[in-house]
PDB file of C-alpha atoms in Angstrom:
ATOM      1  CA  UNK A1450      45.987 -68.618 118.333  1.00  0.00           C
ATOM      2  CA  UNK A1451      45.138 -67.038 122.004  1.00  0.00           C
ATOM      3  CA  UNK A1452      47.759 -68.771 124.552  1.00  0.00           C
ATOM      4  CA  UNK A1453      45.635 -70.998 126.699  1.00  0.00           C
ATOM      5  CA  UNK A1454      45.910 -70.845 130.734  1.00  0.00           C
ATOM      6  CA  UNK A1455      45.485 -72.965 133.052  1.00  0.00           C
ATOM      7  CA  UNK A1456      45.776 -72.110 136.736  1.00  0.00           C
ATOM      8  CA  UNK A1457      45.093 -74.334 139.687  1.00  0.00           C
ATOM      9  CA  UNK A1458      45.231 -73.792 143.288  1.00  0.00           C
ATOM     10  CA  UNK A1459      45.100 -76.339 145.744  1.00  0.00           C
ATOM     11  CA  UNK A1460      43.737 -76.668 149.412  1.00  0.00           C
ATOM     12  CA  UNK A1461      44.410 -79.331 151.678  1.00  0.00           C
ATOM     13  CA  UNK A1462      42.656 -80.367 154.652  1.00  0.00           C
ATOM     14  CA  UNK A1463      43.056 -83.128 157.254  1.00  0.00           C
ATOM     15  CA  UNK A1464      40.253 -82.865 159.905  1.00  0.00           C
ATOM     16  CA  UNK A1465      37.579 -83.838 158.204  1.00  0.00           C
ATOM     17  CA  UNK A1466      39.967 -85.135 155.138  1.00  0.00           C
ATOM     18  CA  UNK A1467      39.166 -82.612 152.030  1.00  0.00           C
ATOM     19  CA  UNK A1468      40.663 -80.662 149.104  1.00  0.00           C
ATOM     20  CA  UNK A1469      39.587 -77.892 147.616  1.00  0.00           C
ATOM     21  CA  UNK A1470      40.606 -77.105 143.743  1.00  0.00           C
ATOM     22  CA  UNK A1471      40.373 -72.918 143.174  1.00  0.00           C
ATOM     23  CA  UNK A1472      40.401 -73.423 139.343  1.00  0.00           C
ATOM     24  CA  UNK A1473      41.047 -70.884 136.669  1.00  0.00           C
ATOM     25  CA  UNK A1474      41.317 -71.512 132.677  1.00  0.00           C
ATOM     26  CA  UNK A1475      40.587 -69.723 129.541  1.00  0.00           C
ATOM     27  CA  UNK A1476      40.997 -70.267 125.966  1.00  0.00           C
ATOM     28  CA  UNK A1477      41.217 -74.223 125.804  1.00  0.00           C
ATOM     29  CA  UNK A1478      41.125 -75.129 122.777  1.00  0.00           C
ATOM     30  CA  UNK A1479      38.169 -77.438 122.210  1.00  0.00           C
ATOM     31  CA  UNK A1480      39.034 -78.418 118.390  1.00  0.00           C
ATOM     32  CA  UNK A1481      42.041 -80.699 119.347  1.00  0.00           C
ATOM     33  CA  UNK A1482      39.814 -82.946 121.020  1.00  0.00           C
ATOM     34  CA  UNK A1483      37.597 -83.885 117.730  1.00  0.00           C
ATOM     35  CA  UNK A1484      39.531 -87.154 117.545  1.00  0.00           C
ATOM     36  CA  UNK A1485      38.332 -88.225 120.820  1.00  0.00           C
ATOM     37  CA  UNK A1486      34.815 -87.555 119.055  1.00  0.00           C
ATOM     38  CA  UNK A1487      34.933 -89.663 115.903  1.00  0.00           C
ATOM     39  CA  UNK A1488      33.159 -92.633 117.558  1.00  0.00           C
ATOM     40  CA  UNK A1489      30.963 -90.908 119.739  1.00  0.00           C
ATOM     41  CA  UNK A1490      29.233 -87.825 117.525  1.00  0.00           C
ATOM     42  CA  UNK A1491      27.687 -87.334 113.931  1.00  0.00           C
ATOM     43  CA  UNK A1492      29.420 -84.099 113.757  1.00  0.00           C
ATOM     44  CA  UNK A1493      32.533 -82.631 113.343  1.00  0.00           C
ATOM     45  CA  UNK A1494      33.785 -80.634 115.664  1.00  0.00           C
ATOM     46  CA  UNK A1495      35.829 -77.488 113.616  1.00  0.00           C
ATOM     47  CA  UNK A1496      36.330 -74.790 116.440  1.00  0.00           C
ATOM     48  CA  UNK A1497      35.892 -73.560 120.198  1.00  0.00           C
ATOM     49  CA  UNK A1498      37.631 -72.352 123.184  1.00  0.00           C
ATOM     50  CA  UNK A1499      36.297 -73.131 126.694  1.00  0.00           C
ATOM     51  CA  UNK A1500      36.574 -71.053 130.062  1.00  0.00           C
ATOM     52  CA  UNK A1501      36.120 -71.919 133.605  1.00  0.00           C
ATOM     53  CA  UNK A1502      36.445 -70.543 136.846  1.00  0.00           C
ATOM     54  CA  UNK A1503      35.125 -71.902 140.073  1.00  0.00           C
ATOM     55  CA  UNK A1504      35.609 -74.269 143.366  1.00  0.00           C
ATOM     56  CA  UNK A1505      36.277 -78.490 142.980  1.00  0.00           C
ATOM     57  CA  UNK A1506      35.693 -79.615 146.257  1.00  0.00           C
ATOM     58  CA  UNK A1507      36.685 -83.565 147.113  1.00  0.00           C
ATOM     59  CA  UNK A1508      35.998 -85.335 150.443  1.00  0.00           C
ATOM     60  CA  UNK A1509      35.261 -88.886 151.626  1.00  0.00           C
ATOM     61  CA  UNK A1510      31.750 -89.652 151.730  1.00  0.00           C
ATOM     62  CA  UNK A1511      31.911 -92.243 154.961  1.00  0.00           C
ATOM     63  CA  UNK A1512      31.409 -95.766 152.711  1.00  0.00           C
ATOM     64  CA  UNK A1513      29.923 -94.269 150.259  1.00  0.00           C
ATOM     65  CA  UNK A1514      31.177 -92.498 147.114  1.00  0.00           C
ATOM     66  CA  UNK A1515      33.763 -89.643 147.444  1.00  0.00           C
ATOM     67  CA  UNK A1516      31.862 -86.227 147.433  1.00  0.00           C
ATOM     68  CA  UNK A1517      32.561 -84.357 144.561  1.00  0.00           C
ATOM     69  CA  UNK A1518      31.355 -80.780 143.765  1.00  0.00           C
ATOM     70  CA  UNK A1519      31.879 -77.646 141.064  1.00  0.00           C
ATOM     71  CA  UNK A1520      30.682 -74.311 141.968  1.00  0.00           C
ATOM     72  CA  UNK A1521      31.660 -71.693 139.481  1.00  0.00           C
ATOM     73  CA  UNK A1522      31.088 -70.533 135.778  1.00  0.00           C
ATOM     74  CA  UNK A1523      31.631 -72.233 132.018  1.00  0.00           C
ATOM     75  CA  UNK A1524      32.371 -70.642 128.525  1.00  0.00           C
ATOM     76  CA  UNK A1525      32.400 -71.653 124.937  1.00  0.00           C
ATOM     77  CA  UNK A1526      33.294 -68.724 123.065  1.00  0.00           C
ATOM     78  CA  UNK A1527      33.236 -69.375 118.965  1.00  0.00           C
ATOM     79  CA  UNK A1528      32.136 -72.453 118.949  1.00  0.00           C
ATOM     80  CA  UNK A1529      31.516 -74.186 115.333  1.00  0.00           C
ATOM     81  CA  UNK A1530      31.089 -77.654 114.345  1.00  0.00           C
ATOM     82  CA  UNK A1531      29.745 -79.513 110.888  1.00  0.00           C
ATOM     83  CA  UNK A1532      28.230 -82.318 109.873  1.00  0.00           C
ATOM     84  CA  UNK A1533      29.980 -85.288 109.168  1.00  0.00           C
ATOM     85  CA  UNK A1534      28.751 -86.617 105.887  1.00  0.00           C
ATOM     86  CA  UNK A1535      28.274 -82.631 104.200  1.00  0.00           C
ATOM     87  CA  UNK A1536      30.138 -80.650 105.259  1.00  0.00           C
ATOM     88  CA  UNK A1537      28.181 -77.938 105.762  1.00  0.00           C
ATOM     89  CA  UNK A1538      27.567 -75.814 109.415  1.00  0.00           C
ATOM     90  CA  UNK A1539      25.464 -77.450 111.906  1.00  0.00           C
ATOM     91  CA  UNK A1540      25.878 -75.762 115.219  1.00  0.00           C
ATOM     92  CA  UNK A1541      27.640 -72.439 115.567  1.00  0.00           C
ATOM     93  CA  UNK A1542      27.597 -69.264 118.432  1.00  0.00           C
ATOM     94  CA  UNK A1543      30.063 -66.536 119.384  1.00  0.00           C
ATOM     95  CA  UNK A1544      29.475 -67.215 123.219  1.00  0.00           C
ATOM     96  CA  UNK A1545      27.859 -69.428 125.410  1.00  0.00           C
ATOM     97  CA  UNK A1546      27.910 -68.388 129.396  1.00  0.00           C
ATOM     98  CA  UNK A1547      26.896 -70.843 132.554  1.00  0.00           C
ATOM     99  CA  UNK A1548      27.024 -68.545 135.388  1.00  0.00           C
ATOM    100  CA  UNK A1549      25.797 -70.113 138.853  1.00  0.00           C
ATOM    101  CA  UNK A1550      27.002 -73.512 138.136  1.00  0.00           C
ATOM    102  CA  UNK A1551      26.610 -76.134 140.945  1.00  0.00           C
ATOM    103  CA  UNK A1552      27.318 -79.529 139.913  1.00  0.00           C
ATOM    104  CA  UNK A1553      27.989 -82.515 142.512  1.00  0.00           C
ATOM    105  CA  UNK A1554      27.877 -86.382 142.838  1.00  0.00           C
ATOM    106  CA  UNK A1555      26.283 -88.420 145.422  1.00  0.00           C
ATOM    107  CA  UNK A1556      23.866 -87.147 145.084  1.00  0.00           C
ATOM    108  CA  UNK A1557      23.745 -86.108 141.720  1.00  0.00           C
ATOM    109  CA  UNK A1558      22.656 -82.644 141.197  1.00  0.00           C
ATOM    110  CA  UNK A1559      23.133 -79.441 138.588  1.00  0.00           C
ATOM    111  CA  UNK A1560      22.207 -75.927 139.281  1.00  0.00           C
ATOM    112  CA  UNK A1561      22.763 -73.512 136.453  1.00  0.00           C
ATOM    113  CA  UNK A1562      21.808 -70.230 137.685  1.00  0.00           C
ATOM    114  CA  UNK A1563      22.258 -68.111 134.193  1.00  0.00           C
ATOM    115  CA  UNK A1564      22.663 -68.874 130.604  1.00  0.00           C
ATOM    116  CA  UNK A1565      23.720 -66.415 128.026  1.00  0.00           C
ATOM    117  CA  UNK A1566      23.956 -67.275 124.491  1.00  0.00           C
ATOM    118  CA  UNK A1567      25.079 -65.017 121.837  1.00  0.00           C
ATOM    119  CA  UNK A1568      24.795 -64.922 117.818  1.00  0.00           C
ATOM    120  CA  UNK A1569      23.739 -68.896 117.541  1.00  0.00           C
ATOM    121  CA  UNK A1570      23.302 -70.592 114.410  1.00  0.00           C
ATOM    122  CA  UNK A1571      21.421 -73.916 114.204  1.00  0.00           C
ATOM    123  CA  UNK A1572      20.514 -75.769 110.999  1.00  0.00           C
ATOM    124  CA  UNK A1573      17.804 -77.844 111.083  1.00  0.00           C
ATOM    125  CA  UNK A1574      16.580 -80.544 108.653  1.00  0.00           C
ATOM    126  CA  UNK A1575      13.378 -82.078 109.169  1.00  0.00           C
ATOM    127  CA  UNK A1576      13.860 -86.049 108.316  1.00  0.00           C
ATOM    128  CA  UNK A1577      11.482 -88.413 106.833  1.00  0.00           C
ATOM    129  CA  UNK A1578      11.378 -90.540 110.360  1.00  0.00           C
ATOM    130  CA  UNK A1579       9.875 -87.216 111.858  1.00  0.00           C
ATOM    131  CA  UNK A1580      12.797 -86.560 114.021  1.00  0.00           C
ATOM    132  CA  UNK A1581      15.190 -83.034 113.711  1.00  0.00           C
ATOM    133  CA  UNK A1582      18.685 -83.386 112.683  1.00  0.00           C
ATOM    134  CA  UNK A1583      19.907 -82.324 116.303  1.00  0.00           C
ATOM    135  CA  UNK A1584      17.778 -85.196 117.592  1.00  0.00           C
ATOM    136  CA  UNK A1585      21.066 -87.985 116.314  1.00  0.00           C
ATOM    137  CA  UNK A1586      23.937 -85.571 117.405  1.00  0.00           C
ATOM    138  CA  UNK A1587      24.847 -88.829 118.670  1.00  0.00           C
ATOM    139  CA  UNK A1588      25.870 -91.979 117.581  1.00  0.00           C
ATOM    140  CA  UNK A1589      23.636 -94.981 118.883  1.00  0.00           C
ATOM    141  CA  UNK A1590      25.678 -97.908 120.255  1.00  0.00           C
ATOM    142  CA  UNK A1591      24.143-101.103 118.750  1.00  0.00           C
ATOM    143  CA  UNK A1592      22.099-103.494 121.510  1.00  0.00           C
ATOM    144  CA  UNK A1593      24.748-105.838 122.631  1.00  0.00           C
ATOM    145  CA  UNK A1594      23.575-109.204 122.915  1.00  0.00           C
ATOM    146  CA  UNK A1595      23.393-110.938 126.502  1.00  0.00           C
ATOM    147  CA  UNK A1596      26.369-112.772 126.743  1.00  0.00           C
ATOM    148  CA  UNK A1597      28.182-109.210 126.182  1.00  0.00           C
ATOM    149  CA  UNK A1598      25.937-107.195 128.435  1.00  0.00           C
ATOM    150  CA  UNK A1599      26.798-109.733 131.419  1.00  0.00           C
ATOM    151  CA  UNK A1600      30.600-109.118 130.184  1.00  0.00           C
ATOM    152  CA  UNK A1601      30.334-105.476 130.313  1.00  0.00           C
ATOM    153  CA  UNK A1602      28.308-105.472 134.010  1.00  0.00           C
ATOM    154  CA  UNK A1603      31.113-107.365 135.497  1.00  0.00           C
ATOM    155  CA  UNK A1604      34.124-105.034 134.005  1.00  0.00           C
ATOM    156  CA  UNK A1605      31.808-102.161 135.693  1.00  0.00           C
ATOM    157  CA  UNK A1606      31.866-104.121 138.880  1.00  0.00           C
ATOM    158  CA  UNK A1607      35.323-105.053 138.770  1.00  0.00           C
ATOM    159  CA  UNK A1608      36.209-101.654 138.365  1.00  0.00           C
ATOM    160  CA  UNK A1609      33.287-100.090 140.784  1.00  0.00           C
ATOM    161  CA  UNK A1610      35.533-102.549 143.639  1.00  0.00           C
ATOM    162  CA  UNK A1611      38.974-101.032 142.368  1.00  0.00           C
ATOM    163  CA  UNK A1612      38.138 -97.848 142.987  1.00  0.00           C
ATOM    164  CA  UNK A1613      36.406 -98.168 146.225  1.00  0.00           C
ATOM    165  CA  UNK A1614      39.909 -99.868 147.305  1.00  0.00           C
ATOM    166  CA  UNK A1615      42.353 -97.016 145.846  1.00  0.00           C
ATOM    167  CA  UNK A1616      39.571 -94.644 147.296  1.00  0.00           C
ATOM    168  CA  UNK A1617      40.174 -96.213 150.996  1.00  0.00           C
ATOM    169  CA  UNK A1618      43.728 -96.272 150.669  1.00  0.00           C
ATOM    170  CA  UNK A1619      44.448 -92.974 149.743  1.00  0.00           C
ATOM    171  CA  UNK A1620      42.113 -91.651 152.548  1.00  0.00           C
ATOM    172  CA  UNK A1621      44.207 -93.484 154.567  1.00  0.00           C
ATOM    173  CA  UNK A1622      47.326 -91.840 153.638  1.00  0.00           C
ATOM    174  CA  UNK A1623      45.520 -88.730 154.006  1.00  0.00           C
ATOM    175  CA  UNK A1624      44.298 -89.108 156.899  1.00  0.00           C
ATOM    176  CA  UNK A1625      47.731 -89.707 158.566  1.00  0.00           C
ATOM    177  CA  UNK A1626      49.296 -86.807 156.525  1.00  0.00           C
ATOM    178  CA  UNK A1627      50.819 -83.778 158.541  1.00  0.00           C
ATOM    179  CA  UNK A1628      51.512 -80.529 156.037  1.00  0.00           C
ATOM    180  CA  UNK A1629      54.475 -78.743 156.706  1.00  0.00           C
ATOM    181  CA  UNK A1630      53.121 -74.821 155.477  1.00  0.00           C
ATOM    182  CA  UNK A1631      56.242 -73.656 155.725  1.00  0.00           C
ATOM    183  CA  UNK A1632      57.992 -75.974 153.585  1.00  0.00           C
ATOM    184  CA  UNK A1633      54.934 -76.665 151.500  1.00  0.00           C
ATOM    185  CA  UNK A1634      54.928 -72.617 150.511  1.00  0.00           C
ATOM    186  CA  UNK A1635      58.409 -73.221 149.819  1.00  0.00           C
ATOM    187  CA  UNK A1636      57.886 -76.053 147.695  1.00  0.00           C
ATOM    188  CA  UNK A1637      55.377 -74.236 145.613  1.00  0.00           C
ATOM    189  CA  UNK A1638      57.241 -71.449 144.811  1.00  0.00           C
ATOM    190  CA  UNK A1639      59.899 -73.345 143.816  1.00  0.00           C
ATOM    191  CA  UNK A1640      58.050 -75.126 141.139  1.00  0.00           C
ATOM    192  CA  UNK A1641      56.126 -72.304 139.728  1.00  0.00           C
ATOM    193  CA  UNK A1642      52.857 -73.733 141.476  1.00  0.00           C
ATOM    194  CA  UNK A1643      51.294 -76.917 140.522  1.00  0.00           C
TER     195      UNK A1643
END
């Protein structure tokens, strides 16, 4: 097993309110997170390591939704994954690069300058409803009924509202915030980084 890194910078800013993310990580291991999966895919998901390194930028947006954006490059180096029912391979490569990533929210927009792929392996199965095998990766929710929908519109609302609210407090907090750099630096070093 390849030790897995993680290392993240942070940059503050108070005038206009900001932070900026310098982000850094290689060898995550992608097969731990299978469980997290079961419900979702009609595959299993056997191996896979993931790499990025870019910019996360976060500011206010006025009213509107905080601005969120990645700049930077993805990898998934020896990826593998089965099907669920067989058994047998369904989607395997050595490495998959995303160089020239933008990605951002409000609006949303992704860039993907590059893509490299490298020894991929796909089977494909032709079924008798005309669709490919890769077409039903994922599982289809069932059509909730009305009552339900209604139900799950107001639990998005509810929440849309919470968030605005911790979203307007915290700029608030920020806003007011004076960083010692001194002590900050001290700080820091003290606890390894973040």
């Amino acid at each position: 097993t390849k030790e897995q890194i993680v290392d993240a910078r942070v940059n503050v800013f108070d005038n206009p309110v900001a932070a900026k993310f310098t982000v850094a990580a290689r060898d995550i291991e992608l097969a731990p997170f299978q469980p997290y999966l079961v419900n979702q895919v009609n595959f299993v998901l056997n191996a896979g390591r993931l790499g990025s390194k870019g910019e996360l930028t976060v500011a206010p947006n006025g009213s509107g939704p905080a601005k969120v954006a990645y700049d930077g490059t993805f990898e998934v180096l020896d990826f593998a994954t089965v099907e669920k029912d067989g058994g047998q391979d369904l989607l395997k490569w050595q490495s998959l690069g995303l160089a020239g990533v933008h990605f951002a929210l409000a609006p949303l927009q992704l860039r993907i300058g590059e893509i490299n792929l490298q020894d991929f392996y796909s089977r494909l199965i032709l079924g008798s409803d005309g669709k490919i095998n890769l077409q039903k990766l994922r599982v289809q929710p069932e059509e909730p009924d009305a009552a339900a929908a209604m139900q799950i519109a107001k639990r998005c609302e509810d929440a849309a509202i919470g968030t605005d609210y911790l979203l307007h407090l915290t700029t608030k907090l920020v806003t007011g915030l004076t960083v010692d750099a001194q002590r900050m630096r001290a700080n820091l070093d003290a606890t390894g980084g973040l």
